[in-house]
Coordinates of C-alpha atoms and ligand atoms in Angstrom, one line a residue:
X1 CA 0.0 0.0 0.0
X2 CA 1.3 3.7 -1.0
X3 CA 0.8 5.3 2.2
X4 CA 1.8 9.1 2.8
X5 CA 5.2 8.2 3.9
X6 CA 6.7 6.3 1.3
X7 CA 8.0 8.2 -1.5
X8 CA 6.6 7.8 -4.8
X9 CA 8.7 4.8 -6.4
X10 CA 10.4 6.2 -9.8
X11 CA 8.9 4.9 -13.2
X12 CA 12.4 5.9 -14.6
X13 CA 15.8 4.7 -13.8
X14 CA 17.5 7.2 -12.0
X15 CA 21.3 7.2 -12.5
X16 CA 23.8 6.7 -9.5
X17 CA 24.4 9.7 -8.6
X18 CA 20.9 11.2 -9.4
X19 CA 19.7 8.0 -6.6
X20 CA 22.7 8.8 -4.5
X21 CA 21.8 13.2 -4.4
X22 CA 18.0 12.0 -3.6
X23 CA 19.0 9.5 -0.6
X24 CA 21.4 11.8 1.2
X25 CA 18.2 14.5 1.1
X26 CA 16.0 11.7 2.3
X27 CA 18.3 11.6 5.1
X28 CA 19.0 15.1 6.1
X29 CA 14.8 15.8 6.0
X30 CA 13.5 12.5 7.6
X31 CA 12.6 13.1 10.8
X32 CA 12.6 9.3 12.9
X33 CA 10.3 8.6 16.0
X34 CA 13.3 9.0 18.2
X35 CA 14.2 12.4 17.0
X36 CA 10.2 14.0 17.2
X37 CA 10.7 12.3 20.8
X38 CA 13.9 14.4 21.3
X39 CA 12.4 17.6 19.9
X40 CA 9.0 16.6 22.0
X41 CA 11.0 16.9 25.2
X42 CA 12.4 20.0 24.4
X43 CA 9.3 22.0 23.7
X44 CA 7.7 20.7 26.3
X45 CA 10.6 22.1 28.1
X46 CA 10.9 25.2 26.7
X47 CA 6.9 25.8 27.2
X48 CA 7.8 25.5 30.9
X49 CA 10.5 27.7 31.1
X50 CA 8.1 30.3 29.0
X51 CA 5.6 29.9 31.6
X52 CA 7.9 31.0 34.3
X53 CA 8.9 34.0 32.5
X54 CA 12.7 32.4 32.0
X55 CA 13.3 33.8 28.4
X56 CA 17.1 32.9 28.0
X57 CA 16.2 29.2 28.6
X58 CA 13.4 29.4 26.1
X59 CA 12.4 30.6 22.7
X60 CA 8.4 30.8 23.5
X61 CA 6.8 33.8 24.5
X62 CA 4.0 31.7 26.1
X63 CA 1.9 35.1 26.4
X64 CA -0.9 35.4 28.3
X65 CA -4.3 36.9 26.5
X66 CA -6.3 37.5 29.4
X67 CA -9.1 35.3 27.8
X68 CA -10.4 32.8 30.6
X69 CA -13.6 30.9 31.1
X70 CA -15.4 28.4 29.2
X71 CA -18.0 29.1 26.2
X72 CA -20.7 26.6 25.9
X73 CA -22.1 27.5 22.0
X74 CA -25.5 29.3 23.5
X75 CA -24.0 32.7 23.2
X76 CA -25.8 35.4 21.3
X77 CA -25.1 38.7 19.4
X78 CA -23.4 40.7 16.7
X79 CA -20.1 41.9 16.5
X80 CA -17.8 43.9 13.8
X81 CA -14.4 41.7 13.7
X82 CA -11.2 42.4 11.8
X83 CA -8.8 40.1 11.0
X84 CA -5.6 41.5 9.9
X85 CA -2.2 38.2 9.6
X86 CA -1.4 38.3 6.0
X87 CA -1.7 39.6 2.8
X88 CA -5.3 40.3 3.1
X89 CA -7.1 41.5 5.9
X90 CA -10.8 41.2 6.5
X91 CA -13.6 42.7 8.3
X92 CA -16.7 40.8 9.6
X93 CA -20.1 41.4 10.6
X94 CA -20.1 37.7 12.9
X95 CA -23.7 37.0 14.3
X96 CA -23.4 34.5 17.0
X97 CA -27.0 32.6 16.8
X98 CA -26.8 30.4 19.8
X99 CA -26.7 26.6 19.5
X100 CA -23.0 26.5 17.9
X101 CA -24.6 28.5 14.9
X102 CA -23.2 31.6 13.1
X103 CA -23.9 33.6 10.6
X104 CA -20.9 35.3 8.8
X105 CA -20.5 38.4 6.8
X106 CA -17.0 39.3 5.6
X107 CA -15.1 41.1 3.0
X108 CA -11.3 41.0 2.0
X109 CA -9.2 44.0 1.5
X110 CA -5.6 43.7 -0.3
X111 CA -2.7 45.0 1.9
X112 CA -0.4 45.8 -1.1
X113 CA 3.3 45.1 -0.6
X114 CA 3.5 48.9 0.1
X115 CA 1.6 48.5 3.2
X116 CA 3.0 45.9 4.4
X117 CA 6.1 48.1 4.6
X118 CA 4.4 51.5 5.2
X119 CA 4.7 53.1 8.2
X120 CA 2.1 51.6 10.9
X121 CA 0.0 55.0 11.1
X122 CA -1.0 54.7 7.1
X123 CA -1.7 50.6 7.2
X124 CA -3.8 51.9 10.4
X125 CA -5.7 54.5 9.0
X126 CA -6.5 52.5 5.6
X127 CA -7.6 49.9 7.3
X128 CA -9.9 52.9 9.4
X129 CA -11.6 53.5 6.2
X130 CA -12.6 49.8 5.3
X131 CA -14.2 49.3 8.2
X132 CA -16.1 52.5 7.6
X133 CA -17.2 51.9 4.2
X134 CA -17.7 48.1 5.2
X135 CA -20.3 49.2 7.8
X136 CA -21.7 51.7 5.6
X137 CA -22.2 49.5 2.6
X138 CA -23.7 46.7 4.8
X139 CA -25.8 49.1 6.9
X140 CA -24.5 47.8 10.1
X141 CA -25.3 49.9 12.4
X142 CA -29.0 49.4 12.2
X143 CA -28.2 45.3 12.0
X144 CA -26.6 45.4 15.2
X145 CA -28.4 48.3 17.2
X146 CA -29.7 46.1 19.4
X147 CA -26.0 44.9 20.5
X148 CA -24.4 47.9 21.1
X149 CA -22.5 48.5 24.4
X150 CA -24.1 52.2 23.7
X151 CA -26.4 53.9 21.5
X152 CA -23.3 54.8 19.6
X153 CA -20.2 52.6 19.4
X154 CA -20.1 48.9 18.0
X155 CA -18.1 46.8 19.4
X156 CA -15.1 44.9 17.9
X157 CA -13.0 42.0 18.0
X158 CA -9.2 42.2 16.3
X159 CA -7.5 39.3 15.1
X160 CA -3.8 40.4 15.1
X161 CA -1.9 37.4 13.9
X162 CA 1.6 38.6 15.2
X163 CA 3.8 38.2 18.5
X164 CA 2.0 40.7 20.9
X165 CA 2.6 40.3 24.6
X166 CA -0.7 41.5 26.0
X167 CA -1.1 43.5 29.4
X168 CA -5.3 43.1 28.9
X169 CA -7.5 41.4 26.6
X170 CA -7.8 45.0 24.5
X171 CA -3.9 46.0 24.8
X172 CA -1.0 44.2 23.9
X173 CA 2.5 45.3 22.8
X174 CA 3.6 44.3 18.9
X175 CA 7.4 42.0 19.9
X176 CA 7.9 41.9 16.2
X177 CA 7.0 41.5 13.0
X178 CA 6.6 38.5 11.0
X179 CA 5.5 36.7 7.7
X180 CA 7.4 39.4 5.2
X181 CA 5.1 42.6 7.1
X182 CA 7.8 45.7 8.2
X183 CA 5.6 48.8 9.3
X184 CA 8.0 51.3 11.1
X185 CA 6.4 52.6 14.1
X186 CA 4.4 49.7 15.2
X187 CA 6.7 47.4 17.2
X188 CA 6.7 48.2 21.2
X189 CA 3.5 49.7 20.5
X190 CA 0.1 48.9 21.9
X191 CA -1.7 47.8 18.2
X192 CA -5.0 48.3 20.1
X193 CA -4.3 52.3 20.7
X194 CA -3.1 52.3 17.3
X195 CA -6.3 50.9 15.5
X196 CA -8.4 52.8 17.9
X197 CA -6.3 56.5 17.1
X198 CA -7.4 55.8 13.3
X199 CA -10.7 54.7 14.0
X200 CA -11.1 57.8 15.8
X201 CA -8.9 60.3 13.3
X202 CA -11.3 58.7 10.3
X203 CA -14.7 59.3 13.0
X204 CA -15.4 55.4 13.0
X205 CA -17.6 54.8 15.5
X206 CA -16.2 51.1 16.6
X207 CA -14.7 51.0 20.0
X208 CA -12.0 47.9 19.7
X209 CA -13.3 46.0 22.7
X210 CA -10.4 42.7 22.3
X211 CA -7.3 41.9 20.8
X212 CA -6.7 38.4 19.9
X213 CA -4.3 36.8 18.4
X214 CA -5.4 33.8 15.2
X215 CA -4.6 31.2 17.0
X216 CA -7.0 32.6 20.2
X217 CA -9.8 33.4 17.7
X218 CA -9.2 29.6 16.8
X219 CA -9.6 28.4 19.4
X220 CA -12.5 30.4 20.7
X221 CA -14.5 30.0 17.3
X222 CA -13.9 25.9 17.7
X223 CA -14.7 25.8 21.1
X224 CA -18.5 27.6 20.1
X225 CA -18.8 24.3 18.5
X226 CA -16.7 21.7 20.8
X227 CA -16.6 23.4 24.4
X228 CA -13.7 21.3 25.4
X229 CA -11.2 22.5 23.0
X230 CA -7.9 22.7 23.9
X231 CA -5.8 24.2 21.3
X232 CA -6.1 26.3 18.6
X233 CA -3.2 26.2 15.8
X234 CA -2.6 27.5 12.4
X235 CA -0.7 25.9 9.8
X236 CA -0.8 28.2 7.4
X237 CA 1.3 30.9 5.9
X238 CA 2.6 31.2 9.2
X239 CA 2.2 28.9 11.9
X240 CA 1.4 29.1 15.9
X241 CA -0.7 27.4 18.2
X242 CA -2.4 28.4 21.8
X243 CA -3.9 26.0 24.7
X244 CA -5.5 26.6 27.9
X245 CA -3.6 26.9 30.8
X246 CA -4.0 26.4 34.8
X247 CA -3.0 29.7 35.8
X248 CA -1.3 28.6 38.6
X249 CA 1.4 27.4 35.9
X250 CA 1.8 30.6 34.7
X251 CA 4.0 32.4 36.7
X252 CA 4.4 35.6 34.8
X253 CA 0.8 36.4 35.7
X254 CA 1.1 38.5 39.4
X255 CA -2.4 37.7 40.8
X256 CA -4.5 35.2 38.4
X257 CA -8.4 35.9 39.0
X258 CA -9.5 33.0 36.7
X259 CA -8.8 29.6 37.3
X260 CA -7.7 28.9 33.3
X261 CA -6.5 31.2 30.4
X262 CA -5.5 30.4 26.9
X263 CA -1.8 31.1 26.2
X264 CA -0.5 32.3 22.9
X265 CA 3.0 30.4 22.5
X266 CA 4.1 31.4 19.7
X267 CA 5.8 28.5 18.2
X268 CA 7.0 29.9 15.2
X269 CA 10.1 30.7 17.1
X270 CA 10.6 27.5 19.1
X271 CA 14.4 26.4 18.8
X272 CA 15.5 29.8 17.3
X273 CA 19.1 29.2 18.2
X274 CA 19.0 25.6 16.0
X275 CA 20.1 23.5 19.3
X276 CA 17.4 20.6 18.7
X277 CA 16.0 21.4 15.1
X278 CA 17.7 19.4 12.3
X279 CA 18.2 22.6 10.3
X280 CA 19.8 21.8 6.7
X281 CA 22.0 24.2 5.1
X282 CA 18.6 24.7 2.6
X283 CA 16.8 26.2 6.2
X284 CA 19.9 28.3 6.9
X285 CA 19.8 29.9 3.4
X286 CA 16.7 30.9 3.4
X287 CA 16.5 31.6 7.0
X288 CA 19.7 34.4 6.1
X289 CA 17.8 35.4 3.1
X290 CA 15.1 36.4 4.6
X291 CA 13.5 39.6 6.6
X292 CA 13.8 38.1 10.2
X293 CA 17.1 36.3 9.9
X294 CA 18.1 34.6 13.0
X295 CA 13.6 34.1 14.7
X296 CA 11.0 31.7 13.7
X297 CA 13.2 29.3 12.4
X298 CA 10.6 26.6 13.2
X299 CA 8.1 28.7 11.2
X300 CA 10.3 28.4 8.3
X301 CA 10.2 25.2 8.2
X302 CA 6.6 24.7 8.4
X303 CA 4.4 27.1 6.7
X304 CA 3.4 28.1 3.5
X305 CA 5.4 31.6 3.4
X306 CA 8.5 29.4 3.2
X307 CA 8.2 25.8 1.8
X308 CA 8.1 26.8 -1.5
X309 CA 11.8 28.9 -1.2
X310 CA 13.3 25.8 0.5
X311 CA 12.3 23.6 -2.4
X312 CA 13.7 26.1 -4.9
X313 CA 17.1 26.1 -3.0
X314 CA 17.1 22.2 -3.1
X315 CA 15.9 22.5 -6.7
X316 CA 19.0 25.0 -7.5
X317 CA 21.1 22.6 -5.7
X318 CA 20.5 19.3 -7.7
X319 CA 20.4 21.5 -10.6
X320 CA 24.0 22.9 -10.2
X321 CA 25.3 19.4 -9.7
X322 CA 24.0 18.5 -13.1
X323 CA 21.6 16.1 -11.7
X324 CA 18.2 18.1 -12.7
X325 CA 17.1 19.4 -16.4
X326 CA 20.6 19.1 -17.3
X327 CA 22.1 21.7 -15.3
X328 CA 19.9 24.3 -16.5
X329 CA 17.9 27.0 -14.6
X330 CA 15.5 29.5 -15.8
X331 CA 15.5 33.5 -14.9
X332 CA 12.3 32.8 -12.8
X333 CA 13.4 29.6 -10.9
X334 CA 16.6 31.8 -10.0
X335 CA 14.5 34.4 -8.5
X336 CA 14.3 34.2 -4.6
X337 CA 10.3 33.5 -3.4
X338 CA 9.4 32.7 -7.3
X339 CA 8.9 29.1 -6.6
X340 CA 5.6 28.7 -4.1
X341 CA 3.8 26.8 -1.9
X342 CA 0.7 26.1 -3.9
X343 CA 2.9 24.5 -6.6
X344 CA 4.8 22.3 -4.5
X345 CA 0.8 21.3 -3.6
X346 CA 0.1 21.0 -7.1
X347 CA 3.1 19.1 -8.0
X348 CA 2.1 16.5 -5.3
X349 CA -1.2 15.7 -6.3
X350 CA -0.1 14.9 -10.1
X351 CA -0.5 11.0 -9.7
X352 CA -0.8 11.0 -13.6
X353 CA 1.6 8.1 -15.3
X354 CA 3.5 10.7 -17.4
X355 CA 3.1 13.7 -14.6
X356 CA 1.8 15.9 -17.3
X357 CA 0.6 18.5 -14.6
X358 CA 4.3 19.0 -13.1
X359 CA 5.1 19.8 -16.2
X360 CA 2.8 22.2 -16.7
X361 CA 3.9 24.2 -13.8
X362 CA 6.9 24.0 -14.6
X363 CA 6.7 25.3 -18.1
X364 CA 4.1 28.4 -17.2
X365 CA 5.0 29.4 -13.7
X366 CA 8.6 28.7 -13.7
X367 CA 9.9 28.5 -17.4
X368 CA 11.3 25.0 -17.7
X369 CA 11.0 22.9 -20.2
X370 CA 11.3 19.2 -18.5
X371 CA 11.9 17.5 -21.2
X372 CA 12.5 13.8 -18.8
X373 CA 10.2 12.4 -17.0
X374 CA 13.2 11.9 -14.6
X375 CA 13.8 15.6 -13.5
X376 CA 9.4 15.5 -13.0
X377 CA 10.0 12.6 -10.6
X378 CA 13.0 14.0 -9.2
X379 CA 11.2 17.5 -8.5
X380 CA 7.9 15.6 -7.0
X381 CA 10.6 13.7 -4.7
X382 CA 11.6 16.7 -3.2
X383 CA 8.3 18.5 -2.6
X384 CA 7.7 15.1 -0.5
X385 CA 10.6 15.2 1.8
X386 CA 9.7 19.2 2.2
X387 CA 5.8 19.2 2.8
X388 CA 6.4 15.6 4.7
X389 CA 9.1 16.7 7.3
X390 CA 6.7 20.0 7.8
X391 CA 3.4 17.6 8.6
X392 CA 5.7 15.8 10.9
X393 CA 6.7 18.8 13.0
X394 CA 3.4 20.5 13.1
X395 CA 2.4 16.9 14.5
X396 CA 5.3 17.3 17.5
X397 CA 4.5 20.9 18.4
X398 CA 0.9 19.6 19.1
X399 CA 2.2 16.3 20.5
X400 CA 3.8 18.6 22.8
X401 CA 1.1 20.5 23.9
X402 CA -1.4 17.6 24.3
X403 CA 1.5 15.8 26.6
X404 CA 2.0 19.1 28.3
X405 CA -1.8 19.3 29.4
X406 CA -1.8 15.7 30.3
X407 CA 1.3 16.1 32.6
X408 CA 1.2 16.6 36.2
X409 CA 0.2 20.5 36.5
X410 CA -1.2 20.6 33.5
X411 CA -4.7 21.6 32.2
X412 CA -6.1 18.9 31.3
X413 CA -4.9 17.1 34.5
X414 CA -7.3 19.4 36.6
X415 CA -10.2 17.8 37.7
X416 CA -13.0 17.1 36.1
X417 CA -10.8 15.8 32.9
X418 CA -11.3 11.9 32.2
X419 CA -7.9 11.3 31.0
X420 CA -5.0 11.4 33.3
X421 CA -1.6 11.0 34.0
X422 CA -1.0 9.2 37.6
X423 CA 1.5 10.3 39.7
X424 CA 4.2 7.8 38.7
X425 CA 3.6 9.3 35.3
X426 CA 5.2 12.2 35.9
X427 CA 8.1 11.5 33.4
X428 CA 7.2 14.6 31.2
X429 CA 8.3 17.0 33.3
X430 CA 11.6 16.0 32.9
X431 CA 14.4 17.6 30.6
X432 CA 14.9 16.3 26.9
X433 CA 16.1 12.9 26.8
X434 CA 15.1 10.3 24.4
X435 CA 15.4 7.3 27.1
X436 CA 13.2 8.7 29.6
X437 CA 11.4 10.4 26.6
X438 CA 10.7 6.8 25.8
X439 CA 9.3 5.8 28.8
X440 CA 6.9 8.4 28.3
X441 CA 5.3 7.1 25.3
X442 CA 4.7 3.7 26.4
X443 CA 2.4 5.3 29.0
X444 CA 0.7 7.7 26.9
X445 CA 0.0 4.7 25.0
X446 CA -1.1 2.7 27.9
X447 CA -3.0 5.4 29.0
X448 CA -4.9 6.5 25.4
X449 CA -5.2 2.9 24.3
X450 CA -7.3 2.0 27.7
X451 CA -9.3 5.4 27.5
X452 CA -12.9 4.9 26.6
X453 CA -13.9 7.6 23.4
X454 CA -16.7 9.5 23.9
X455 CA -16.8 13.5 23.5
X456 CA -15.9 14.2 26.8
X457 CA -12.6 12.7 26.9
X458 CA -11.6 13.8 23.3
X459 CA -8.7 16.3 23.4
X460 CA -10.2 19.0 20.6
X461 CA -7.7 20.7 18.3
X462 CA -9.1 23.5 16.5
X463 CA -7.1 24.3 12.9
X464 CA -7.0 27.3 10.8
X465 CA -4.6 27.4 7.5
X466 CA -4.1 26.7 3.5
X467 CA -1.4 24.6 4.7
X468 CA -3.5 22.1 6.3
X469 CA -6.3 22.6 4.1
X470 CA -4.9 22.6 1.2
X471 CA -1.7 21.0 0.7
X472 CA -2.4 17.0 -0.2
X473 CA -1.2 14.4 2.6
X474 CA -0.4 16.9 5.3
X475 CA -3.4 15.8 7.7
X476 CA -2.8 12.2 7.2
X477 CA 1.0 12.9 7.5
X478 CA 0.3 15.0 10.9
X479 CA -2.0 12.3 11.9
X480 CA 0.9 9.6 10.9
X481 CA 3.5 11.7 13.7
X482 CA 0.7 12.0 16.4
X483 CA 0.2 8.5 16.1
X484 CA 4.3 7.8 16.7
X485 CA 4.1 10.3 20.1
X486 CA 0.9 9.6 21.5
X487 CA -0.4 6.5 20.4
X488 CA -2.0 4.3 18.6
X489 CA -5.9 5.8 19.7
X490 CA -4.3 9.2 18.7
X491 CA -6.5 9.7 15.7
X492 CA -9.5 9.1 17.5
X493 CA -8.4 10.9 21.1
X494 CA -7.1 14.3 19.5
X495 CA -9.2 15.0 16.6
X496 CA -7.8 17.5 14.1
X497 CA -10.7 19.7 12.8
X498 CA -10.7 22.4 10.6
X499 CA -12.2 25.4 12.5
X500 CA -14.6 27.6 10.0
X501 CA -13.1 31.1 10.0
X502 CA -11.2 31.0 13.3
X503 CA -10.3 34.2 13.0
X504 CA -13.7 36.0 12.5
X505 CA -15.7 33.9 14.5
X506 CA -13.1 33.7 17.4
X507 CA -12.5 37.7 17.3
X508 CA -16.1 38.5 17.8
X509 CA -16.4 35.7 20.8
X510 CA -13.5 37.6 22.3
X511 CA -15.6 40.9 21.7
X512 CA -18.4 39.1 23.5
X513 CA -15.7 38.0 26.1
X514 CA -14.3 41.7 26.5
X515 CA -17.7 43.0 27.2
X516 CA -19.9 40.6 29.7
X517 CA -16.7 40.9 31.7
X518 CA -16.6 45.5 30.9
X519 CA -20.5 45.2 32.7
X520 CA -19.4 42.7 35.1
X521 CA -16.7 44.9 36.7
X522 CA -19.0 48.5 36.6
Ligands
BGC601 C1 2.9 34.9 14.1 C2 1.8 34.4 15.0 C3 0.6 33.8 14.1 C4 1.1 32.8 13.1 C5 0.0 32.3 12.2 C6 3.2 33.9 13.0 O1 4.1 34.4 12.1 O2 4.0 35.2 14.8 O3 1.4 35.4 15.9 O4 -0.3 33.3 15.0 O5 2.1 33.5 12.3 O6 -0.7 33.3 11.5

């Protein structure tokens, strides 16, 4: 059976050295059980030391978002969201029906590459105007009247899909950009005051009630549906995930008022300093290359802002060896970013006998003419050790997190939770190791294979993301790593769901959030 993780079989004889090129690549990208283990440990580890506000030991921010307590799918109301992470941002009208239904409204606005690199206050005060001529057009304000906090605000949610640390669940300080955005003036800024100042300078009547990042909106929007989720993740042209936490783990809070809170982690940056992640010199060219040299080097080795460039930098590689379309390149495939994501998704769904669609790509997007069916095969093996080694480290950073909740301390070993770890368990809160990393598995799998399914013992993950939605294998391939760190019931414990419009959904649920708790505190 051709499952996910064998590599296509070649119809052509590839010569030695062709054979030879491709094996030592299978190598460097093929991540074994025992290293995701390795890696597992040391996430885990680093979450903790993020928690406790030790930021030389770790790479993850583990922020706080100040949004706590449970939703059960029975709230109501309407609520303006914007959702600004890439190279469109949107705004929503969400109505939140009740019964886990919603009704969304939405419409995309380009940011051109000029503001993505424009100074924060312009990117800011465009975006001021959408939402203005979004609420005109849609004659919002009489839709929603009966929502309002006042007679004449609306309330919104903002999906901000960058590292903020956040003092408040509507304030939080940009750490950095990401995902190829540059805006002087924005970074150790509060993005909340910032959106607010344009609403107000364009006479918007929207008061920005929460800020959240994607992975929170996630999170929230799944959990309208599944009340027990317990992470939120994207996997797309960035990636990042977010939990919820016991706030007595999270030491950087001074006096927690809620007994649970989601944390951002922001994973993306996990390992920045290369100590555990089997970086190849293909990761550390594009990694120097690139905007943010040096941060979210896991990032670039997951999500769909940078797959595509490592491929290309293989590609260039073979191809300056002589082993691919006879040592030629084209102007395009030279050109840094010209080779993308969506191709290398393309490329891997051609199951056709002669490839024809690889070579259509080729030919139109990238200029090469490939002639032999060899350098098709040969390109298609490489887009499978990329997109397959991202699958399997998307599966450990939520390995992590699931063993993380499980362990002692954790969420999910609170009670209430069916599923726990007993005390002589306790084997995850100890440093990387693959030994005692081993003894770890055995009793997750003792402990997920004796676990009865039904909804209330499911761990819920919550996923946003072309990248998972779109590129062919990388669910089953995610599924296929899970399986390796937590067991065999893995599948049918931690179900991986797409969650509809995470961001929308989840802004204006943090909107909701922000203001029972505003009327609760008068
Ligand atoms: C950002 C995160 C975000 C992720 C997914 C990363 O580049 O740092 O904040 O959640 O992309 O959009």
């Amino acid at each position: 059976m051709l499952t996910s993780s064998t590599p296509a079989k070649p119809h052509t004889k590839w010569s030695d050295k062709q054979s030879k090129a491709l094996a030592d690549l299978t190598e460097e990208f093929t991540l074994s059980t025992a290293q995701l283990e390795h890696l597992t440990a040391a996430f885990i580890d680093q979450m903790q030391s993020g928690l406790a506000g030790d930021h030389k030991s770790s790479d993850l921010a583990m922020i706080p978002t100040f949004v706590s307590g449970r939703l059960d799918g029975q709230e109501r109301g309407s609520y303006l969201a914007l959702d600004l992470g890439g190279t469109n941002f949107r705004v929503c009208l969400i109505t939140l029906k009740g019964n886990h239904d919603v009704e969304p409204n939405s419409e995309s606005f380009k940011v051109t590459e000029h503001l993505q690199e424009a100074h924060i206050s312009e990117l800011m005060d465009f975006i001021a105007i959408s939402i203005k001529d979004f609420i005109t057009r849609e004659h919002i304000s009489s839709k929603i009247a009966k929502h309002r906090s006042n007679s004449n605000t609306l309330e919104l949610g903002f999906t901000f899909s960058f590292p903020v640390t956040q003092t408040a669940i509507d304030a939080g300080m940009l750490l950095r950009w990401t995902k190829g955005f540059n805006c002087p003036g924005a970074v150790g800024s509060d993005i909340v005051q910032l959106l607010q100042e344009a609403l107000d300078r364009k006479e918007v009547k929207v008061h920005v009630a929460a800020l959240v990042n994607d992975t929170v909106g996630t999170l929230l929007a799944h959990s309208y549906k599944y009340p027990n989720t317990f992470i939120g993740a994207i996997f797309g042209t960035g990636t990042n995930g977010a939990y919820v936490e016991a706030t007595r783990s999270i030491k950087t809070m001074p006096t927690p008022t809620a007994k649970e809170m989601i944390i951002n982690i922001e994973w993306g940056n996990f390992d920045k300093d290369k100590r555990f992640l089997p970086v190849t010199p293909f990761d550390n060219k594009l990694d120097r290359e690139s905007i943010n040299p040096g941060v979210h080097v896991f990032e670039k080795m997951i999500s769909g802002m940078y797959l595509g460039e490592i491929t290309r930098n293989i590609l260039l590689h073979l191809i300056d060896r002589r082993l691919l379309f006879d040592g030629t390149s084209s102007q395009k495939l030279n050109a840094h970013w010209s080779f993308k994501t969506e191709f290398m998704s393309q490329i891997e769904s051609d199951t056709s006998p002669n490839l024809t669609s690889i070579a259509q790509i080729l030919k139109q997007k990238l200029e090469i003419c490939s002639k032999a069916q060899i350098d098709r095969e040969i390109v298609k093996a490489v887009c499978e050790l990329v997109g397959k080694r991202a699958a399997r480290l998307s599966a450990m950073a939520t390995a992590a997190v699931v063993r993380k909740g499980l362990s002692d301390g954790g969420h999910l070993a609170g009670d209430g939770y069916p599923l726990k770890l007993s005390e002589k368990h306790r084997v995850f809160d100890t440093a990387a190791g693959v030994n005692k990393s081993e003894t770890a598995v055995e009793k997750v799998h003792e402990r997920t294979d004796s676990a009865v399914v039904h909804d209330g013992n499911l761990i819920h993950v919550g996923i946003d993301g072309s990248v998972f939605k779109l590129y062919p294998h990388f669910e089953e391939r995610m599924v296929e790593g899970l399986t390796e760190l937590l067991g065999s019931r893995a599948k049918d414990l931690v179900p991986l769901n797409i969650a509809e419009d995470g961001s929308g959904v989840g802004a204006a649920l943090a909107a909701l959030i922000a203001t029972k708790n505003a009327v609760h505190s008068r």
